[in-house]
PDB file of C-alpha atoms in Angstrom:
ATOM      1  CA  UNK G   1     111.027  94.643 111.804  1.00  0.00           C
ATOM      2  CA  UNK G   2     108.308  92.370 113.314  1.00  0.00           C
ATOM      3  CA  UNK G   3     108.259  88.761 111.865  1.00  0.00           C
ATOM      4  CA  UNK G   4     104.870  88.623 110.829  1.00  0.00           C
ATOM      5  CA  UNK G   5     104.487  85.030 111.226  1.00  0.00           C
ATOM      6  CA  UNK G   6     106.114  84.519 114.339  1.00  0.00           C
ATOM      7  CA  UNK G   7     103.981  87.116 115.753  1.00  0.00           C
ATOM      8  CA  UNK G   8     100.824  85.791 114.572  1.00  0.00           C
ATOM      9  CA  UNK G   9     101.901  82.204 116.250  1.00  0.00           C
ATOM     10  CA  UNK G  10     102.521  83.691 119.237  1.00  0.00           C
ATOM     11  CA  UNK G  11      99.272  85.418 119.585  1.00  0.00           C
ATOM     12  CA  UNK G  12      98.084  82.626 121.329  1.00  0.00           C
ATOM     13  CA  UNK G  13      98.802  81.435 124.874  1.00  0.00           C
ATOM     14  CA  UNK G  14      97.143  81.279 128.558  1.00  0.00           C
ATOM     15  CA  UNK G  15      93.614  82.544 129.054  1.00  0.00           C
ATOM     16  CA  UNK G  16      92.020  83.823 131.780  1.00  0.00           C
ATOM     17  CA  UNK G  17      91.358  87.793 131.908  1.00  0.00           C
ATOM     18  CA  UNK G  18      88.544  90.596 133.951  1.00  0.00           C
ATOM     19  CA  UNK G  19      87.195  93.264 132.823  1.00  0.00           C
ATOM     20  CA  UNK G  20      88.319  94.700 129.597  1.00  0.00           C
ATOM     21  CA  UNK G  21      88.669  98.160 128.771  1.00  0.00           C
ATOM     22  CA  UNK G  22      86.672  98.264 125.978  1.00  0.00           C
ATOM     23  CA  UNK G  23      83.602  96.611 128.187  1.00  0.00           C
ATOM     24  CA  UNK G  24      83.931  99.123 130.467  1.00  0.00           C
ATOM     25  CA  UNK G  25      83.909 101.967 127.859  1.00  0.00           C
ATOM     26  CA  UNK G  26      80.830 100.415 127.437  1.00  0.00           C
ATOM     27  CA  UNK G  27      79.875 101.241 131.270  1.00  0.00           C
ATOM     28  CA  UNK G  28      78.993 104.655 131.078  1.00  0.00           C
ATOM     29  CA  UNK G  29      75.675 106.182 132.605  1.00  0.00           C
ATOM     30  CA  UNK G  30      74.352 105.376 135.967  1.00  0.00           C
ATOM     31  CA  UNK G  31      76.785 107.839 138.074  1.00  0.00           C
ATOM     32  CA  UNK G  32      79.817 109.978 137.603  1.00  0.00           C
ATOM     33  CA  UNK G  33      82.473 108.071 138.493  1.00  0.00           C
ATOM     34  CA  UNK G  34      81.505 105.079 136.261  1.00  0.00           C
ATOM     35  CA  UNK G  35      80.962 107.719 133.095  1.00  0.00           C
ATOM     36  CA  UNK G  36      84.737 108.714 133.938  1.00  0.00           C
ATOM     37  CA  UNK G  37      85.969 105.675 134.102  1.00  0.00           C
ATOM     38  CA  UNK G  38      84.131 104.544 131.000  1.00  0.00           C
ATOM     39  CA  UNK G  39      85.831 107.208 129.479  1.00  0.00           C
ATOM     40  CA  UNK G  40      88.897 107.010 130.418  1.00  0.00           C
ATOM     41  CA  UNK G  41      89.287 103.223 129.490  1.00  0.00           C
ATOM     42  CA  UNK G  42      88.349 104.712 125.929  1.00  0.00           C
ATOM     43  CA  UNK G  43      90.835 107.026 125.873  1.00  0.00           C
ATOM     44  CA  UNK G  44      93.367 104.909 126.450  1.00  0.00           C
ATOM     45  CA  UNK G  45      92.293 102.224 124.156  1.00  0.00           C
ATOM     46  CA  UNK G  46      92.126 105.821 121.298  1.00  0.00           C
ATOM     47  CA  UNK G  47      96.184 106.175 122.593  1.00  0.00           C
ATOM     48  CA  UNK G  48      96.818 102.815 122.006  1.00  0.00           C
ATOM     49  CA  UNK G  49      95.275 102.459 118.746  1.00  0.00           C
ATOM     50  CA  UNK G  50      96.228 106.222 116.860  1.00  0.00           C
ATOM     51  CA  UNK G  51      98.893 104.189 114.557  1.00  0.00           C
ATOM     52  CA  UNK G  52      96.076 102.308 112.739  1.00  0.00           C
ATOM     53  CA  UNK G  53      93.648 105.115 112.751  1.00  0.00           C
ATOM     54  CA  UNK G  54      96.343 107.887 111.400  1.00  0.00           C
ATOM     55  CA  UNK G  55      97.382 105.030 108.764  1.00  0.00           C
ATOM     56  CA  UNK G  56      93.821 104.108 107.525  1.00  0.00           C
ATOM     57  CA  UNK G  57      93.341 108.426 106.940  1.00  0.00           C
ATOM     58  CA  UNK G  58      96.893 108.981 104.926  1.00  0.00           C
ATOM     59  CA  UNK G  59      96.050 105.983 102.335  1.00  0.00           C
ATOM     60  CA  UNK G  60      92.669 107.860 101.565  1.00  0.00           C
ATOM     61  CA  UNK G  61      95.398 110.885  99.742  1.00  0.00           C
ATOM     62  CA  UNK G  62      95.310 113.319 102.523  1.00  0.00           C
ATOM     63  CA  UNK G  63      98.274 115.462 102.700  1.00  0.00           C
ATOM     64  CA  UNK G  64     100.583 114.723 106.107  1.00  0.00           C
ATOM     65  CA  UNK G  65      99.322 117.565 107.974  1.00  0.00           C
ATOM     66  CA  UNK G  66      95.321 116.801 107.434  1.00  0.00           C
ATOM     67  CA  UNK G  67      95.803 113.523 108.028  1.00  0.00           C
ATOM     68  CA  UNK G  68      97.174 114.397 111.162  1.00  0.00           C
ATOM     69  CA  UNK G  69      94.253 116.775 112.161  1.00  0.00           C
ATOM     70  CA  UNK G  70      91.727 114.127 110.907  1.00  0.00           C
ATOM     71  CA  UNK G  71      93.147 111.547 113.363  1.00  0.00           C
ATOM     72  CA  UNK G  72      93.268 114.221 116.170  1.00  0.00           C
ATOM     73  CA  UNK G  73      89.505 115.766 114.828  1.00  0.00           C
ATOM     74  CA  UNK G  74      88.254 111.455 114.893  1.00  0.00           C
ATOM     75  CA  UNK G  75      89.099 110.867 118.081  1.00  0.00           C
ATOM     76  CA  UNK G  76      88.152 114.174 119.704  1.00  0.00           C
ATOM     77  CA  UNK G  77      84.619 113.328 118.466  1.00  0.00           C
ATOM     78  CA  UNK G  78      84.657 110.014 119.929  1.00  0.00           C
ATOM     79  CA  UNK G  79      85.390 111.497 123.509  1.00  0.00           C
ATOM     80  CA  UNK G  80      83.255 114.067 123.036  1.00  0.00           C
ATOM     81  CA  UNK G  81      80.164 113.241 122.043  1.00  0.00           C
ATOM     82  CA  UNK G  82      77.498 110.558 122.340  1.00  0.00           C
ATOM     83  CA  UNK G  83      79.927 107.988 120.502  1.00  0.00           C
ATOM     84  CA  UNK G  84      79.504 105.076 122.953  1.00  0.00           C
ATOM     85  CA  UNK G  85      76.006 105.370 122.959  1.00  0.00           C
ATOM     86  CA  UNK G  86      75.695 104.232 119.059  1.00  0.00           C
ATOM     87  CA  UNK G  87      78.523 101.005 119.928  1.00  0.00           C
ATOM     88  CA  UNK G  88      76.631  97.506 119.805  1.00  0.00           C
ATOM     89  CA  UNK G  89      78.120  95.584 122.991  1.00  0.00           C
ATOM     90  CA  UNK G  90      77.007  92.562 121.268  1.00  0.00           C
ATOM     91  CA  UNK G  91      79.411  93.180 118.129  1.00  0.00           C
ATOM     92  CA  UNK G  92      82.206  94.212 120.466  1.00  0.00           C
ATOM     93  CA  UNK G  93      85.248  94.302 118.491  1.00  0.00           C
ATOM     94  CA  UNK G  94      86.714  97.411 119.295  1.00  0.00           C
ATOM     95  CA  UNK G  95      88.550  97.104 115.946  1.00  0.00           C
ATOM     96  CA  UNK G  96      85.543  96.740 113.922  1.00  0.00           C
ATOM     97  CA  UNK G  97      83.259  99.169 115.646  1.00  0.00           C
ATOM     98  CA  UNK G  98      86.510 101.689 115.222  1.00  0.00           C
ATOM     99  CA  UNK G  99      87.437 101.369 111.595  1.00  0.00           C
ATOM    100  CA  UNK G 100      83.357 102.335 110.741  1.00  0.00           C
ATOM    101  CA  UNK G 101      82.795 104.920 112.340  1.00  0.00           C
ATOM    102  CA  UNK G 102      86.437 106.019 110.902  1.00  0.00           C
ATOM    103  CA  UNK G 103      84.849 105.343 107.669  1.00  0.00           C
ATOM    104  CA  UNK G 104      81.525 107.087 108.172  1.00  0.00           C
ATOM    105  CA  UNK G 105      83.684 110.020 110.111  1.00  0.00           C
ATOM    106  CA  UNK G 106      85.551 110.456 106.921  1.00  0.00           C
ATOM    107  CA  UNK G 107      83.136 110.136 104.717  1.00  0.00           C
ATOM    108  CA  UNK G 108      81.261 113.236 106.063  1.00  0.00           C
ATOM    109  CA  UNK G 109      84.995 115.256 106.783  1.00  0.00           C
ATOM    110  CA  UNK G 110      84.394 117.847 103.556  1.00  0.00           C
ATOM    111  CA  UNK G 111      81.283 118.652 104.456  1.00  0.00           C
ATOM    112  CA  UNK G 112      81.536 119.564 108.471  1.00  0.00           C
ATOM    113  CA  UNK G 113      83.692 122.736 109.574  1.00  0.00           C
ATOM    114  CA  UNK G 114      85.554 121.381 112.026  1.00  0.00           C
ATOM    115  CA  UNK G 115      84.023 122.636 115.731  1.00  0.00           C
ATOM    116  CA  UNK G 116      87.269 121.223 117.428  1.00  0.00           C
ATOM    117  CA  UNK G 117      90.819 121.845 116.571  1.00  0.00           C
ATOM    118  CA  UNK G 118      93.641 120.352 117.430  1.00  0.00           C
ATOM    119  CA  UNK G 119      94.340 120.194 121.029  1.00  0.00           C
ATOM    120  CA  UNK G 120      90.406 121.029 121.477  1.00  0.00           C
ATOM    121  CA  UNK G 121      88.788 121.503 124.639  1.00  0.00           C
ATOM    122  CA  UNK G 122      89.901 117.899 125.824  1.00  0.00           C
ATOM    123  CA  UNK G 123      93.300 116.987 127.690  1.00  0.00           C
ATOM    124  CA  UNK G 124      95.012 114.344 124.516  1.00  0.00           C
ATOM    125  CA  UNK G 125      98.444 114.014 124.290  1.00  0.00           C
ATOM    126  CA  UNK G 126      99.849 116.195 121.122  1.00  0.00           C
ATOM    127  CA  UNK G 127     100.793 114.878 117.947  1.00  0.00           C
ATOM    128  CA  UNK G 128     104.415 115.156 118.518  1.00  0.00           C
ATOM    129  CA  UNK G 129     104.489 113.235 122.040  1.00  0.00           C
ATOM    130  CA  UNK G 130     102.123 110.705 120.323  1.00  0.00           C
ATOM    131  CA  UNK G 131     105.384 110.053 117.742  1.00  0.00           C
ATOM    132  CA  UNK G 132     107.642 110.026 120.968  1.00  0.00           C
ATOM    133  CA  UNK G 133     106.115 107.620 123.500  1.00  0.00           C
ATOM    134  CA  UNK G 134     105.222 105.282 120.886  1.00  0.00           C
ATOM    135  CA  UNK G 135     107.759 104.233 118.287  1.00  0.00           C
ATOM    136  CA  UNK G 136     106.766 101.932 115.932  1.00  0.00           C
ATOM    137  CA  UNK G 137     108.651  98.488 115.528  1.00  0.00           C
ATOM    138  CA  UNK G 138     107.016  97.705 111.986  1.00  0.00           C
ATOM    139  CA  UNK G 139     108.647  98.485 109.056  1.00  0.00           C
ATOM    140  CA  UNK G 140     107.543  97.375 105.816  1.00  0.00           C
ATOM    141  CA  UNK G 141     108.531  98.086 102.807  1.00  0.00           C
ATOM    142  CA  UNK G 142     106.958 101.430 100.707  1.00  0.00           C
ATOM    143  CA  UNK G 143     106.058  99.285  97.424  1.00  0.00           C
ATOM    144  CA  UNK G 144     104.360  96.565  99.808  1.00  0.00           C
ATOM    145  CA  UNK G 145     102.599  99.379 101.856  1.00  0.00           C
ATOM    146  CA  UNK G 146     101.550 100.404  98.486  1.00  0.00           C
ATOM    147  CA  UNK G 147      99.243  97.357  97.089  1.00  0.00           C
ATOM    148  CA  UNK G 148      97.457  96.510 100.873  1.00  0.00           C
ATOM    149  CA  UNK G 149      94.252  97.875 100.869  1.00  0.00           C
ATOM    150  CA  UNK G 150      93.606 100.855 103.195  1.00  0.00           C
ATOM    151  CA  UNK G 151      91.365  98.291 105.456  1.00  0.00           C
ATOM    152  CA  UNK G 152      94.063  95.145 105.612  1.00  0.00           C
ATOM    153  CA  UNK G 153      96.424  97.896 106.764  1.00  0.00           C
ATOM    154  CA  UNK G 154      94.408  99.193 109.398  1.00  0.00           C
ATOM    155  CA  UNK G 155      94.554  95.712 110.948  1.00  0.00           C
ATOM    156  CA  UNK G 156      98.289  94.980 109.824  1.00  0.00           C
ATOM    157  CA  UNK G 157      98.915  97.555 111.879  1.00  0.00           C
ATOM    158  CA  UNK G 158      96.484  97.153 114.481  1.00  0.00           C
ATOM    159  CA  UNK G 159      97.802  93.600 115.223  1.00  0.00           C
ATOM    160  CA  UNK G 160     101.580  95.360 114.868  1.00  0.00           C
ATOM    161  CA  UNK G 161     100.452  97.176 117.963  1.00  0.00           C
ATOM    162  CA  UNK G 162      99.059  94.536 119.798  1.00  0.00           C
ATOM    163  CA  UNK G 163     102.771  92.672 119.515  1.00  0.00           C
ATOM    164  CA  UNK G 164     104.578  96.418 120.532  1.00  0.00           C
ATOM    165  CA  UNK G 165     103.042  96.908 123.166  1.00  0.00           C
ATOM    166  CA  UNK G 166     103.013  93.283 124.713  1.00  0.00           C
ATOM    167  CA  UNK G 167     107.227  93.700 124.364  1.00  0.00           C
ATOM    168  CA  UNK G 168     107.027  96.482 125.916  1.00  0.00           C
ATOM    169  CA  UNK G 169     105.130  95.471 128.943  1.00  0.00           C
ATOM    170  CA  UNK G 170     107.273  92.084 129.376  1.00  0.00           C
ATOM    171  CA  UNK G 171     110.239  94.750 129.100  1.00  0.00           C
ATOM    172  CA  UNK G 172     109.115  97.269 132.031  1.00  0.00           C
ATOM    173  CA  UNK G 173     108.081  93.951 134.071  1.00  0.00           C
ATOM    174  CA  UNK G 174     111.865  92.713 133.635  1.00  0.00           C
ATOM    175  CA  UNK G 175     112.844  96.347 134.164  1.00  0.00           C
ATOM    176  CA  UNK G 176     111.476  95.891 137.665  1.00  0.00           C
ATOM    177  CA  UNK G 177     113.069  92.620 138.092  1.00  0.00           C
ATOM    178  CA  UNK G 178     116.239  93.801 137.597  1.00  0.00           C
ATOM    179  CA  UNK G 179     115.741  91.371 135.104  1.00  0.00           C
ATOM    180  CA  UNK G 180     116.370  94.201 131.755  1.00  0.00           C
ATOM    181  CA  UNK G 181     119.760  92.473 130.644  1.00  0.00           C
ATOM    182  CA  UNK G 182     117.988  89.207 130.499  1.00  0.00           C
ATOM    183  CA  UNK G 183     115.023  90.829 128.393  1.00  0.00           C
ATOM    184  CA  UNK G 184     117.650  92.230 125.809  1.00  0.00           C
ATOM    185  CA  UNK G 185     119.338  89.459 124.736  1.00  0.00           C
ATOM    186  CA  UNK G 186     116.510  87.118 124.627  1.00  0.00           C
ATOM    187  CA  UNK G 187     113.359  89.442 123.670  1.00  0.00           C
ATOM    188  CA  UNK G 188     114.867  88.948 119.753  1.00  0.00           C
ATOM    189  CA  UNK G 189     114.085  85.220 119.988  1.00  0.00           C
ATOM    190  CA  UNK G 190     110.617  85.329 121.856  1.00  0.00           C
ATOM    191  CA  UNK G 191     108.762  85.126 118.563  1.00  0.00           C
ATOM    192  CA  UNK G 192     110.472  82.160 116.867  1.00  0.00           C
ATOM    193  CA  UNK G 193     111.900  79.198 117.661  1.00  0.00           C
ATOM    194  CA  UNK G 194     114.595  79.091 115.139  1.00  0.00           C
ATOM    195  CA  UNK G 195     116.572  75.431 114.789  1.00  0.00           C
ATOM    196  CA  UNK G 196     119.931  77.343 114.395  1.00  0.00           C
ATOM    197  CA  UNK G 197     119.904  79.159 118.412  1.00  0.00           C
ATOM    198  CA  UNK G 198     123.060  79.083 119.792  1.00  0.00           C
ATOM    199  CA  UNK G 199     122.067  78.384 123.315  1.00  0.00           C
ATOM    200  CA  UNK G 200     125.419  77.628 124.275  1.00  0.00           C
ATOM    201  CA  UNK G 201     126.734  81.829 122.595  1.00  0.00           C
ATOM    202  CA  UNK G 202     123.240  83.204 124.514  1.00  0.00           C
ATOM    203  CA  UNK G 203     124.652  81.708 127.671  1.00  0.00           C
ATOM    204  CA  UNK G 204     128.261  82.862 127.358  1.00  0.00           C
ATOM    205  CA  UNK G 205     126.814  86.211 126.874  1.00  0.00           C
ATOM    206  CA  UNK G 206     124.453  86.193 129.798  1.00  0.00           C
ATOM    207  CA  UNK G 207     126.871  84.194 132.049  1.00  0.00           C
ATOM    208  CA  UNK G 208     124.827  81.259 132.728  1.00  0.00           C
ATOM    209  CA  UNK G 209     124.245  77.479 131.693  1.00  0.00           C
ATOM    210  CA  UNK G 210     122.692  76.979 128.669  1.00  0.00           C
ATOM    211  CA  UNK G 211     120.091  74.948 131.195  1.00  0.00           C
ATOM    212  CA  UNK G 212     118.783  77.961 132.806  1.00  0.00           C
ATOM    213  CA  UNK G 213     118.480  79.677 129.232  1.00  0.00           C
ATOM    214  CA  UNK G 214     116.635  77.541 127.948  1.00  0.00           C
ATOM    215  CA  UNK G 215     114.037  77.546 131.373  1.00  0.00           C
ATOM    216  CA  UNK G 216     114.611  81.720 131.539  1.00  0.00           C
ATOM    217  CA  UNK G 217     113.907  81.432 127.243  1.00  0.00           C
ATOM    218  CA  UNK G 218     110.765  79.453 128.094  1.00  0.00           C
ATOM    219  CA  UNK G 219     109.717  81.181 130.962  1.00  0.00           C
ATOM    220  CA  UNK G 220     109.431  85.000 129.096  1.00  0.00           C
ATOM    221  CA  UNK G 221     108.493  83.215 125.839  1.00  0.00           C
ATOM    222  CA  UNK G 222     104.823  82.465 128.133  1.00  0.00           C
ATOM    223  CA  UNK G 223     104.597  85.794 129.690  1.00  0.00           C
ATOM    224  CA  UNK G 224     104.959  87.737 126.672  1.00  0.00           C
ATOM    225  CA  UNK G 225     102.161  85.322 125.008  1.00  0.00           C
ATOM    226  CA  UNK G 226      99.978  85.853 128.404  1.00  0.00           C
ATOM    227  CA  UNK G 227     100.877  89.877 127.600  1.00  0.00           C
ATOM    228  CA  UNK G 228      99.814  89.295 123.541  1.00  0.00           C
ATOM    229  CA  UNK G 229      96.438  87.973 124.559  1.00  0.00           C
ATOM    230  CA  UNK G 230      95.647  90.280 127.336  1.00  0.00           C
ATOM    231  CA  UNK G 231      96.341  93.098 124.740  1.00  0.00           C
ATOM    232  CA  UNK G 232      93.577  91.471 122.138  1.00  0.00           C
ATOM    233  CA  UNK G 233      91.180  90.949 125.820  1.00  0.00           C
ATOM    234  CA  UNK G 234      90.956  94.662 126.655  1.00  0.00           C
ATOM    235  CA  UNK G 235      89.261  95.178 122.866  1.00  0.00           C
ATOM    236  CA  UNK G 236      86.596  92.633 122.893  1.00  0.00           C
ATOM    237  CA  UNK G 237      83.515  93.164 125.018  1.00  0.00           C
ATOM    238  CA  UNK G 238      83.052  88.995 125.453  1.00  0.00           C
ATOM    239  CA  UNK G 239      86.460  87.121 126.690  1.00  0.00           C
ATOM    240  CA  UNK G 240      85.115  84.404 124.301  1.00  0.00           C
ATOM    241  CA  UNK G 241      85.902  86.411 121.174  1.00  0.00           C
ATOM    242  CA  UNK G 242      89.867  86.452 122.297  1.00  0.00           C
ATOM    243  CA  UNK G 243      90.438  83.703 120.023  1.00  0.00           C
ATOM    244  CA  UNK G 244      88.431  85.138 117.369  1.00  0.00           C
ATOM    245  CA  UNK G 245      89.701  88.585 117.095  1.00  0.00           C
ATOM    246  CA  UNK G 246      93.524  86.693 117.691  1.00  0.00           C
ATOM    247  CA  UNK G 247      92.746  84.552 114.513  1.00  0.00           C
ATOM    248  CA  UNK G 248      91.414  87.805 112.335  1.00  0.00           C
ATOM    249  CA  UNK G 249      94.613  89.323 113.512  1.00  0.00           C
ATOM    250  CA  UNK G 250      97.221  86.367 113.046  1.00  0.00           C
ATOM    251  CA  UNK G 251      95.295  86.283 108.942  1.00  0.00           C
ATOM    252  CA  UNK G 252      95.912  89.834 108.794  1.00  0.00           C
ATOM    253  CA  UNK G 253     100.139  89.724 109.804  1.00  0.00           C
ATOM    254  CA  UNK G 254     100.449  86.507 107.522  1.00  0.00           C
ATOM    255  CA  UNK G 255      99.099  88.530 104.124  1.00  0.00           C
ATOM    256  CA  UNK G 256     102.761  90.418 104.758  1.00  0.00           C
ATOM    257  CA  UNK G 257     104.451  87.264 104.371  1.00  0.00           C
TER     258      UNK G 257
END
């Protein structure tokens, strides 16, 4: 399970990030290649972000299996219609600008037949390799998923996903560093700073000194921070609302606590 509050310490670090995915969803019209790219960087901010989406839809009572096609029905209509045309670039939390048009999506799903199906016309992963590819670290308790309001879970879990999926970017850059051993033993102690670490039993099992675990401790503990807000940069439209959108999400992991 994800401790909450180191997690929402650690969403803060170095700064200093290009263009974000969610500005240049933002970049469509003009010629082809920027509409495909536009869309493109949405659809891969909609695969990154399914867990709070499908999450938001089961707490509102639907059965497993229309929950499931409401998620897959959402963000079918997002890549294939005017969506992006209705987003306010000067609001841009991705986030925000997600969970209402969820909201107004759902509010409207009794009353529309559905014109797109699972699977649709559009090339999106299926439900099943959705599950597969992206395994969920979080795991809270039912009674405590129970009492969180269907919109503090949708960013529980959005910031859950933010922390995922900066481990698991600092893991495939150790991967390639032959560095994967060092990753495993330490990645459990990147989000706290616990008084009781054995450096001396970390270094006996990585055989090193307990010098160059601390410096190899301190070292990933900074690249997985740099990874944490670079996650948070690619759903703002303005770099200056990092530390915004960071603080909204560090609120949202500490109501678990």
């Amino acid at each position: 399970m994800l401790n909450s509050q180191a997690a929402a310490r650690d969403l803060a670090g170095p700064r200093g990030f290009a263009t974000t995915r969610w500005s240049l969803s933002h970049s469509a019209g003009g010629s082809d290649t920027n509409e495909q790219n536009a869309r493109e960087a949405l659809g891969e901010l909609c695969r990154t972000y399914w867990r709070p989406v499908f999450l938001f839809v089961s707490r509102q009572g639907y059965p497993l299996e229309e929950a499931q096609d409401l998620t897959q029905d959402f963000f079918a209509m997002i890549l294939e219609s005017d969506w992006l045309q209705h987003a306010d670039k000067h609001r841009g939390r991705f986030r925000s600008f997600l969970l209402k048009s969820l909201q107004n999506f759902l509010s409207h799903a009794k009353e529309r037949t559905r014109a797109v199906k699972r699977g649709g016309r559009m090339e999106f992963v299926s439900w099943d390799e959705w599950m597969a590819e992206a395994p969920s670290q979080l795991s809270l308790p039912a009674e405590t998923l129970q009492y969180i309001p269907p919109e503090q879970l949708f960013d529980l879990r959005w910031a859950a996903t933010v922390v995922e999926h900066a481990l698991q970017r600092l893991r495939e850059e150790c991967e390639t560093k032959s560095r994967l051993r060092l990753f495993e033993t330490l990645s459990v102690h990147l989000m706290s700073e616990r008084s009781d670490l054995s450096y001396a039993s970390l270094a006996r099992a990585l055989g090193i000194a307990e010098a160059m675990v601390k410096k190899q401790l301190h070292n990933l503990r900074k690249r997985y921070r740099w990874f944490l807000r670079d996650e948070v940069a690619h759903t703002v439209e303005n770099i200056a609302d990092i530390d915004d959108e960071i603080r909204h999400l560090c609120a949202a992991l500490a109501e678990t606590n």
